[in-house]
Tab-separated table of C-alpha atoms in Angstrom:
chain	number	residue	atom	x	y	z
B	1113	UNK	CA	-4.780	8.794	-8.316
B	1114	UNK	CA	-1.700	6.575	-9.383
B	1115	UNK	CA	-0.349	6.646	-12.464
B	1116	UNK	CA	2.890	4.324	-14.606
B	1117	UNK	CA	5.919	5.729	-15.028
B	1118	UNK	CA	6.677	5.574	-17.924
B	1119	UNK	CA	9.840	7.285	-18.019
B	1120	UNK	CA	11.744	6.463	-15.445
B	1121	UNK	CA	15.155	7.512	-14.140
B	1122	UNK	CA	17.945	5.778	-14.369
B	1123	UNK	CA	17.986	6.261	-10.595
B	1124	UNK	CA	14.658	4.341	-10.248
B	1125	UNK	CA	15.674	1.741	-12.904
B	1126	UNK	CA	18.819	1.108	-10.368
B	1127	UNK	CA	16.298	0.759	-7.664
B	1128	UNK	CA	14.330	-1.530	-9.516
B	1129	UNK	CA	16.966	-3.819	-10.188
B	1130	UNK	CA	18.597	-4.056	-6.760
B	1131	UNK	CA	14.678	-4.501	-5.273
B	1132	UNK	CA	14.398	-7.059	-8.669
B	1133	UNK	CA	17.514	-9.001	-7.136
B	1134	UNK	CA	16.710	-9.538	-3.945
B	1135	UNK	CA	13.358	-10.271	-4.611
B	1136	UNK	CA	13.588	-12.628	-7.390
B	1137	UNK	CA	16.153	-14.421	-6.188
B	1138	UNK	CA	13.875	-14.980	-1.960
B	1139	UNK	CA	11.243	-15.666	-4.777
B	1140	UNK	CA	13.442	-18.219	-5.736
B	1141	UNK	CA	14.978	-19.574	-2.199
B	1142	UNK	CA	11.188	-19.945	-1.274
B	1143	UNK	CA	10.192	-22.593	-3.672
B	1144	UNK	CA	13.675	-24.163	-4.205
B	1145	UNK	CA	12.990	-24.782	0.116
B	1146	UNK	CA	9.255	-25.318	0.222
B	1147	UNK	CA	6.955	-24.481	2.573
B	1148	UNK	CA	4.439	-26.830	1.438
B	1149	UNK	CA	3.620	-24.565	-1.112
B	1150	UNK	CA	4.805	-25.958	-4.316
B	1151	UNK	CA	4.877	-30.224	-3.519
B	1152	UNK	CA	2.669	-30.604	-6.295
B	1153	UNK	CA	4.007	-29.005	-9.702
B	1154	UNK	CA	5.325	-30.058	-12.189
B	1155	UNK	CA	8.749	-28.412	-13.317
B	1156	UNK	CA	9.918	-26.614	-10.061
B	1157	UNK	CA	13.352	-26.350	-11.014
B	1158	UNK	CA	12.852	-24.810	-14.687
B	1159	UNK	CA	11.225	-22.172	-12.322
B	1160	UNK	CA	14.001	-21.413	-10.122
B	1161	UNK	CA	16.212	-21.192	-13.219
B	1162	UNK	CA	14.480	-18.149	-15.189
B	1163	UNK	CA	13.951	-16.372	-11.297
B	1164	UNK	CA	17.189	-16.417	-10.692
B	1165	UNK	CA	18.118	-15.703	-13.990
B	1166	UNK	CA	16.385	-12.497	-13.970
B	1167	UNK	CA	18.021	-12.220	-10.642
B	1168	UNK	CA	20.992	-11.549	-11.826
B	1169	UNK	CA	19.691	-9.906	-15.272
B	1170	UNK	CA	18.500	-7.690	-12.419
B	1171	UNK	CA	21.809	-7.248	-10.138
B	1172	UNK	CA	23.667	-6.957	-13.452
B	1173	UNK	CA	22.293	-4.455	-15.522
B	1174	UNK	CA	21.066	-2.190	-12.114
B	1175	UNK	CA	25.240	-2.122	-11.338
B	1176	UNK	CA	26.356	-1.151	-15.743
B	1177	UNK	CA	23.333	-0.358	-17.352
B	1178	UNK	CA	20.153	0.583	-15.644
B	1179	UNK	CA	17.527	1.026	-18.941
B	1180	UNK	CA	18.485	-1.945	-20.025
B	1181	UNK	CA	16.093	-2.454	-16.908
B	1182	UNK	CA	13.280	-0.036	-18.312
B	1183	UNK	CA	11.518	-3.232	-20.059
B	1184	UNK	CA	11.299	-5.926	-17.045
B	1185	UNK	CA	10.199	-1.999	-14.915
B	1186	UNK	CA	7.226	-1.398	-17.391
B	1187	UNK	CA	6.544	-5.362	-17.395
B	1188	UNK	CA	5.774	-5.602	-13.937
B	1189	UNK	CA	4.138	-2.792	-13.685
B	1190	UNK	CA	1.493	-2.768	-16.015
B	1191	UNK	CA	1.034	-6.122	-14.306
B	1192	UNK	CA	0.646	-4.832	-10.911
B	1193	UNK	CA	-1.351	-1.629	-11.355
B	1194	UNK	CA	-4.749	-3.675	-11.502
B	1195	UNK	CA	-3.922	-5.464	-8.989
B	1196	UNK	CA	-3.466	-3.052	-6.682
B	1197	UNK	CA	-5.978	-0.432	-7.609
B	1198	UNK	CA	-8.715	-3.901	-7.115
B	1199	UNK	CA	-6.886	-4.607	-3.703
B	1200	UNK	CA	-7.008	-1.529	-2.476
B	1201	UNK	CA	-10.574	-0.904	-3.353
B	1202	UNK	CA	-10.932	-4.395	-1.434
B	1203	UNK	CA	-9.444	-3.636	1.362
B	1204	UNK	CA	-11.259	-0.192	1.824
B	1205	UNK	CA	-14.668	-2.440	1.298
B	1206	UNK	CA	-14.237	-4.810	4.061
B	1207	UNK	CA	-12.586	-2.047	6.362
B	1208	UNK	CA	-15.961	-0.073	5.926
B	1209	UNK	CA	-17.572	-3.456	6.678
B	1210	UNK	CA	-16.010	-5.323	9.174
B	1211	UNK	CA	-14.580	-2.463	11.516
B	1212	UNK	CA	-16.466	1.342	10.432
B	1213	UNK	CA	-19.881	-0.498	9.964
B	1214	UNK	CA	-20.322	-2.655	14.014
B	1215	UNK	CA	-19.438	0.174	15.263
B	1216	UNK	CA	-21.926	2.228	13.494
B	1217	UNK	CA	-24.563	-0.045	14.818
B	1218	UNK	CA	-22.830	-0.390	18.100
B	1219	UNK	CA	-23.245	2.901	18.177
B	1220	UNK	CA	-26.855	3.564	17.496
B	1221	UNK	CA	-27.881	-0.081	19.535
B	1222	UNK	CA	-26.700	1.937	22.789
B	1223	UNK	CA	-28.134	5.255	22.021
B	1224	UNK	CA	-24.793	7.489	21.148
B	1225	UNK	CA	-24.633	10.169	20.152
B	1226	UNK	CA	-20.813	12.076	19.317
B	1227	UNK	CA	-21.631	14.330	16.410
B	1228	UNK	CA	-24.715	15.650	19.083
B	1229	UNK	CA	-27.144	15.560	16.040
B	1230	UNK	CA	-30.497	14.719	18.137
B	1231	UNK	CA	-33.733	17.110	17.280
B	1232	UNK	CA	-34.239	19.026	20.346
B	1233	UNK	CA	-36.536	21.411	19.260
B	1234	UNK	CA	-36.788	23.606	23.053
B	1235	UNK	CA	-33.627	25.045	21.685
B	1236	UNK	CA	-33.269	28.149	19.836
B	1237	UNK	CA	-29.723	27.945	17.875
B	1238	UNK	CA	-27.528	24.694	17.768
B	1239	UNK	CA	-24.550	26.634	18.743
B	1240	UNK	CA	-21.843	25.036	21.108
B	1241	UNK	CA	-20.266	28.952	22.477
B	1242	UNK	CA	-16.221	27.492	22.611
B	1243	UNK	CA	-13.467	29.777	24.377
B	1244	UNK	CA	-11.754	31.875	21.894
B	1245	UNK	CA	-8.646	31.510	20.571
B	1246	UNK	CA	-5.146	31.921	22.397
B	1247	UNK	CA	-2.994	34.545	20.914
B	1248	UNK	CA	0.103	33.741	18.644
B	1249	UNK	CA	2.179	36.095	21.747
B	1250	UNK	CA	1.668	33.035	24.220
B	1251	UNK	CA	3.632	30.336	22.492
B	1252	UNK	CA	6.923	32.596	22.852
B	1253	UNK	CA	6.600	32.918	26.650
B	1254	UNK	CA	5.771	28.848	27.404
B	1255	UNK	CA	8.081	29.176	31.151
């Protein structure tokens, strides 16, 4: 299970700060040069200035004093942790019901049994004879 890093190293904080510059700037640019998503949001310029301020803060302290980014790192980690936890389970659930279940239903309808689980009363054993594995000596004489 993923755990929250409450004591990040300076290297992690520096990387976080540099990524924060790119991410906060990109999000501010997205709002500024909107794609039609933020037309109706009142007070857009303060949001842009806040994001650019965070980008500047991250960039400055990533280079000068990475420990100053610890509060922002922990805040964003704590906020995003439950989101990631829920989304990961939703993705697994969707994959199961949209991929695995339909494949299993098709196999059931056409009678395919890839694991050979059908009961056969005439067999004495369900053992499948396999060829013995090759010796390791042959790996050294490939050609």
